[in-house]
Amino acid sequence: MEPALSVANMASGSLLLEMDDAELKALWTSPGGGLRALSSRLTVATGCPRFRQRLFAEGDLVADESALLSPCSLQLVLLPVCATTSKQREQVGKAILLQQPTVVEELLRLCHDPNMLVPHGRSALHALTVAAINGNCECLRLLLEAEADVDVSKASGLTALQWAARKGHVEASQLLVSAMADVDKADGTPTALQLAAKCGHVEIVASLLQARANPDKKAWGGAQGASTALQQASENGHLQIVRLLVDAGADKEAAGPVDIGMTPLGWACYWGHLEICRLLVEARAALNS
């Protein structure tokens, strides 16, 4: 029996996908269905994001579902990533800042590198980083769908997740975690959890802990040396975050360098955060390590 829809690689001739009438109908009628859903299936089959896919039917580019009449035989062309001009990079950076995802999508459809560096202030940062800094979730989704490196950090020192955690962008941080961002990454920098704990972003701390971020990882701690998220929260007076970290089993006796040796309780006492002191004492935390 002839399939209702078949897709083959135009270059190799290899069959990528076949569907019967029921499968094709379900694909078209499901929420978010149509060509977008077909492209998602082809992304799984080829590893190539939809932005670099082009479908042809009898030699003509398929632009919408009306061209797909059952039975239908399609050919798929996979395009390479192309070079991006400085003007195009500027367009992407501006579109992210102005919350214009359609502009970003149009440029990605031209097969531009999703890891491009775009102007940001006096420097250039990765497009994903700029989207995270600004909490622009629509652009984040597009860049991630285009397979941008979720953990890229070499341009700014921080990953997109670290920036989202620092800025308090809850939805953006959750989106990046869902995209398998490394929740504990720290290349001479604070972890995302440390940044959220220091800045008082309760929801982000909760979501990072749920994603199994390590509450006891010691990373950058400024002048005081390496410290944990619990030390940061205790020092900065964030009671709810201290409670979350204690409930998550964070080390209550973790201390800084030998010449300082301050535990979370020590920091809370030093800065006069009485409610945090009470909570830590009730949790049997020690004043000294």
Coordinates of C-alpha atoms in Angstrom, one line a residue:
M1 CA 0.0 0.0 0.0
E2 CA 1.4 3.4 -1.0
P3 CA 2.1 5.7 1.9
A4 CA 0.2 8.9 2.2
L5 CA 3.4 10.8 2.7
S6 CA 7.0 9.9 2.2
V7 CA 10.1 12.1 2.6
A8 CA 13.5 11.2 1.1
N9 CA 16.9 12.9 1.2
M10 CA 17.3 14.6 -2.1
A11 CA 21.1 14.2 -2.1
S12 CA 21.3 10.5 -1.1
G13 CA 17.9 9.2 -2.0
S14 CA 17.6 7.6 1.4
L15 CA 14.1 7.3 2.8
L16 CA 13.7 9.4 6.0
L17 CA 10.0 9.2 6.8
E18 CA 6.8 7.5 5.8
M19 CA 3.2 8.1 7.1
D20 CA -0.1 6.5 6.4
D21 CA -3.4 8.4 6.1
A22 CA -4.2 8.3 9.8
E23 CA -0.7 9.5 10.8
L24 CA -0.8 12.3 8.3
K25 CA -4.2 13.5 9.4
A26 CA -3.1 13.4 13.1
L27 CA 0.0 15.4 12.1
W28 CA -2.0 18.1 10.3
T29 CA -4.8 18.4 12.9
S30 CA -2.8 18.3 16.1
P31 CA -2.0 21.6 17.9
G32 CA 1.1 23.1 16.3
G33 CA 0.7 20.6 13.5
G34 CA 1.3 21.1 9.8
L35 CA 4.7 21.8 8.2
R36 CA 6.1 22.8 11.6
A37 CA 5.3 19.4 13.0
L38 CA 6.6 17.7 10.0
S39 CA 9.9 19.6 10.3
S40 CA 10.1 18.6 13.9
R41 CA 9.9 14.9 12.9
L42 CA 12.5 15.5 10.2
T43 CA 14.8 17.1 12.8
V44 CA 14.6 13.9 14.8
A45 CA 15.4 11.9 11.7
T46 CA 18.3 14.0 10.4
G47 CA 19.6 16.0 13.4
C48 CA 19.2 19.2 11.4
P49 CA 17.0 22.0 12.7
R50 CA 14.0 23.2 10.7
F51 CA 15.6 26.5 9.8
R52 CA 18.0 24.6 7.5
Q53 CA 15.5 22.2 6.0
R54 CA 13.9 22.8 2.6
L55 CA 11.1 20.5 1.3
F56 CA 10.4 20.0 -2.4
A57 CA 7.4 18.4 -4.2
E58 CA 8.0 17.6 -7.9
G59 CA 10.8 20.1 -8.0
D60 CA 8.9 23.0 -6.4
L61 CA 9.6 24.4 -2.9
V62 CA 6.9 23.5 -0.5
A63 CA 5.7 26.7 1.1
D64 CA 2.5 25.6 2.9
E65 CA 0.3 22.6 3.6
S66 CA -1.9 23.1 0.5
A67 CA 0.9 21.6 -1.7
L68 CA 0.8 18.4 0.3
L69 CA -1.9 16.2 -1.3
S70 CA -2.1 12.6 -0.4
P71 CA -0.3 10.6 -1.7
C72 CA 2.7 12.9 -1.6
S73 CA 6.4 12.2 -2.2
L74 CA 8.7 14.9 -0.9
Q75 CA 12.4 15.5 -1.2
L76 CA 14.4 17.1 1.6
V77 CA 17.4 19.3 1.2
L78 CA 19.6 20.1 4.2
L79 CA 21.4 23.4 4.0
P80 CA 24.7 24.2 5.7
V81 CA 25.3 27.1 8.1
C82 CA 26.3 30.2 6.2
A83 CA 28.5 33.2 7.1
T84 CA 26.8 36.1 8.8
T85 CA 27.6 39.7 8.0
S86 CA 28.2 42.4 10.6
K87 CA 24.9 44.1 9.5
Q88 CA 23.0 40.8 10.0
R89 CA 24.5 40.3 13.5
E90 CA 23.5 43.8 14.3
Q91 CA 20.0 43.1 13.2
V92 CA 19.8 40.0 15.4
G93 CA 21.1 41.8 18.4
K94 CA 18.7 44.7 17.9
A95 CA 15.8 42.3 17.4
I96 CA 16.5 40.5 20.7
L97 CA 16.7 43.8 22.6
L98 CA 13.4 45.0 21.0
Q99 CA 11.6 41.7 21.6
Q100 CA 11.2 41.0 17.8
P101 CA 11.4 37.2 17.5
T102 CA 10.0 37.3 13.9
V103 CA 13.2 39.1 12.8
V104 CA 15.4 36.6 14.6
E105 CA 13.4 33.7 13.0
E106 CA 13.7 35.2 9.5
L107 CA 17.5 35.5 9.9
L108 CA 17.8 31.9 11.2
R109 CA 15.8 30.8 8.2
L110 CA 18.6 32.1 6.1
C111 CA 20.8 29.5 7.8
H112 CA 22.9 31.8 9.9
D113 CA 24.9 30.4 12.8
P114 CA 22.8 30.5 16.0
N115 CA 26.0 30.9 18.0
M116 CA 26.8 34.2 16.3
L117 CA 28.3 37.1 18.3
V118 CA 26.0 40.2 18.3
P119 CA 26.8 43.7 19.5
H120 CA 25.9 44.3 23.1
G121 CA 27.0 47.6 24.6
R122 CA 30.7 48.1 23.9
S123 CA 31.3 44.4 23.4
A124 CA 29.9 41.4 21.5
L125 CA 28.1 38.5 23.1
H126 CA 26.5 35.3 21.8
A127 CA 23.0 35.8 20.7
L128 CA 21.7 33.3 23.3
T129 CA 23.5 35.2 26.1
V130 CA 21.9 38.5 25.0
A131 CA 18.5 36.9 25.0
A132 CA 19.1 35.5 28.5
I133 CA 20.3 38.8 29.9
N134 CA 17.1 40.4 28.6
G135 CA 14.8 37.6 29.6
N136 CA 13.6 37.3 26.0
C137 CA 12.1 33.8 26.0
E138 CA 10.7 33.8 22.5
C139 CA 14.2 34.5 21.0
L140 CA 15.7 32.0 23.4
R141 CA 13.4 29.3 22.1
L142 CA 14.2 30.1 18.5
L143 CA 18.0 30.0 19.1
L144 CA 17.8 26.8 21.1
E145 CA 15.6 25.2 18.4
A146 CA 18.3 26.3 15.9
E147 CA 20.8 24.3 18.1
A148 CA 22.7 27.2 19.7
D149 CA 25.2 26.0 22.3
V150 CA 23.2 26.2 25.6
D151 CA 26.4 26.4 27.7
V152 CA 28.5 28.8 25.6
S153 CA 30.3 31.3 27.9
K154 CA 33.6 32.3 26.3
A155 CA 32.4 35.8 25.3
S156 CA 31.0 36.9 28.6
G157 CA 32.4 34.5 31.2
L158 CA 28.9 33.4 32.1
T159 CA 26.5 31.0 30.4
A160 CA 23.0 32.0 29.4
L161 CA 21.6 30.2 32.5
Q162 CA 24.0 32.0 34.8
W163 CA 22.9 35.3 33.3
A164 CA 19.2 34.4 33.6
A165 CA 19.7 33.4 37.3
R166 CA 21.6 36.6 38.0
K167 CA 19.0 38.8 36.4
G168 CA 16.1 37.0 38.0
H169 CA 14.4 35.8 34.8
V170 CA 12.4 32.9 36.0
E171 CA 10.9 31.7 32.8
A172 CA 14.2 32.1 30.9
S173 CA 16.1 30.1 33.5
Q174 CA 13.5 27.3 33.4
L175 CA 13.6 27.2 29.6
L176 CA 17.4 26.9 29.7
V177 CA 17.2 24.1 32.3
S178 CA 14.7 22.3 30.1
A179 CA 17.2 22.6 27.2
M180 CA 19.7 20.7 29.4
A181 CA 21.9 23.6 30.4
D182 CA 24.7 22.6 32.8
V183 CA 23.2 23.8 36.1
D184 CA 26.6 23.5 37.9
K185 CA 28.9 25.1 35.3
A186 CA 31.4 27.5 36.8
D187 CA 34.6 28.4 34.9
G188 CA 36.1 30.7 37.6
T189 CA 32.6 32.2 38.1
P190 CA 29.7 31.7 40.5
T191 CA 27.3 28.9 39.6
A192 CA 23.8 29.8 38.5
L193 CA 22.6 28.7 42.0
Q194 CA 25.1 30.9 43.7
L195 CA 24.1 33.9 41.6
A196 CA 20.4 33.4 42.3
A197 CA 21.0 32.8 46.0
K198 CA 23.2 36.0 46.3
C199 CA 20.7 38.1 44.4
G200 CA 17.6 36.8 46.2
H201 CA 15.8 35.1 43.4
V202 CA 13.7 32.6 45.3
E203 CA 11.8 31.0 42.4
I204 CA 15.0 30.4 40.4
V205 CA 16.8 28.9 43.4
A206 CA 13.8 26.5 43.9
S207 CA 13.8 25.5 40.2
L208 CA 17.6 25.0 40.1
L209 CA 17.4 22.8 43.2
Q210 CA 14.6 20.8 41.6
A211 CA 16.9 20.4 38.6
R212 CA 19.5 18.9 41.0
A213 CA 21.9 21.8 41.1
N214 CA 24.6 21.0 43.7
P215 CA 24.0 23.3 46.7
D216 CA 27.4 22.6 48.1
K217 CA 29.5 23.4 45.1
K218 CA 32.2 26.0 45.9
A219 CA 33.0 28.4 43.2
W220 CA 33.8 32.1 43.0
G221 CA 33.1 34.1 46.1
G222 CA 34.6 37.5 45.6
A223 CA 37.1 38.8 48.1
Q224 CA 36.0 36.2 50.6
G225 CA 37.2 33.3 48.3
A226 CA 35.2 30.3 47.3
S227 CA 31.8 29.9 48.9
T228 CA 28.5 28.0 48.6
A229 CA 25.0 29.2 47.8
L230 CA 24.0 28.9 51.4
Q231 CA 26.9 31.2 52.5
Q232 CA 25.8 33.7 49.8
A233 CA 22.2 33.6 50.9
S234 CA 23.1 33.9 54.6
E235 CA 25.5 36.7 54.1
N236 CA 23.0 38.7 52.0
G237 CA 19.9 38.1 54.2
H238 CA 17.7 36.0 52.0
L239 CA 15.7 34.0 54.5
Q240 CA 13.5 32.1 52.1
I241 CA 16.5 31.0 50.1
V242 CA 18.3 29.9 53.2
R243 CA 15.3 27.8 54.1
L244 CA 15.2 26.2 50.7
L245 CA 18.9 25.3 50.8
V246 CA 18.7 23.9 54.3
D247 CA 15.7 21.8 53.3
A248 CA 17.6 20.6 50.3
G249 CA 20.4 19.3 52.6
A250 CA 23.0 22.0 51.9
D251 CA 26.1 21.8 54.1
K252 CA 25.4 24.1 57.0
E253 CA 29.1 24.0 58.2
A254 CA 30.7 24.9 54.8
A255 CA 33.2 27.6 55.4
G256 CA 35.4 29.9 53.3
P257 CA 39.2 29.9 53.2
V258 CA 41.2 29.1 56.3
D259 CA 42.0 32.8 56.9
I260 CA 38.3 33.6 57.1
G261 CA 36.6 30.4 58.0
M262 CA 33.1 31.9 58.2
T263 CA 30.2 29.4 58.1
P264 CA 26.7 30.4 56.9
L265 CA 25.7 31.0 60.6
G266 CA 28.8 33.1 61.1
W267 CA 27.9 35.3 58.1
A268 CA 24.3 35.7 59.3
C269 CA 25.5 36.8 62.7
Y270 CA 28.1 39.1 61.3
W271 CA 25.5 41.0 59.2
G272 CA 22.8 40.9 61.8
H273 CA 20.3 38.7 60.0
L274 CA 18.5 37.5 63.1
E275 CA 15.8 35.4 61.4
I276 CA 18.4 33.5 59.4
C277 CA 20.5 33.0 62.6
R278 CA 17.4 31.5 64.3
L279 CA 16.7 29.2 61.3
L280 CA 20.3 28.0 61.2
V281 CA 20.5 27.4 64.9
E282 CA 17.3 25.5 64.8
A283 CA 18.8 23.4 62.0
R284 CA 21.8 22.7 64.3
A285 CA 24.3 24.7 62.3
A286 CA 27.7 25.5 63.8
L287 CA 29.0 29.0 64.3
N288 CA 32.5 27.9 63.3
S289 CA 33.7 25.2 60.9

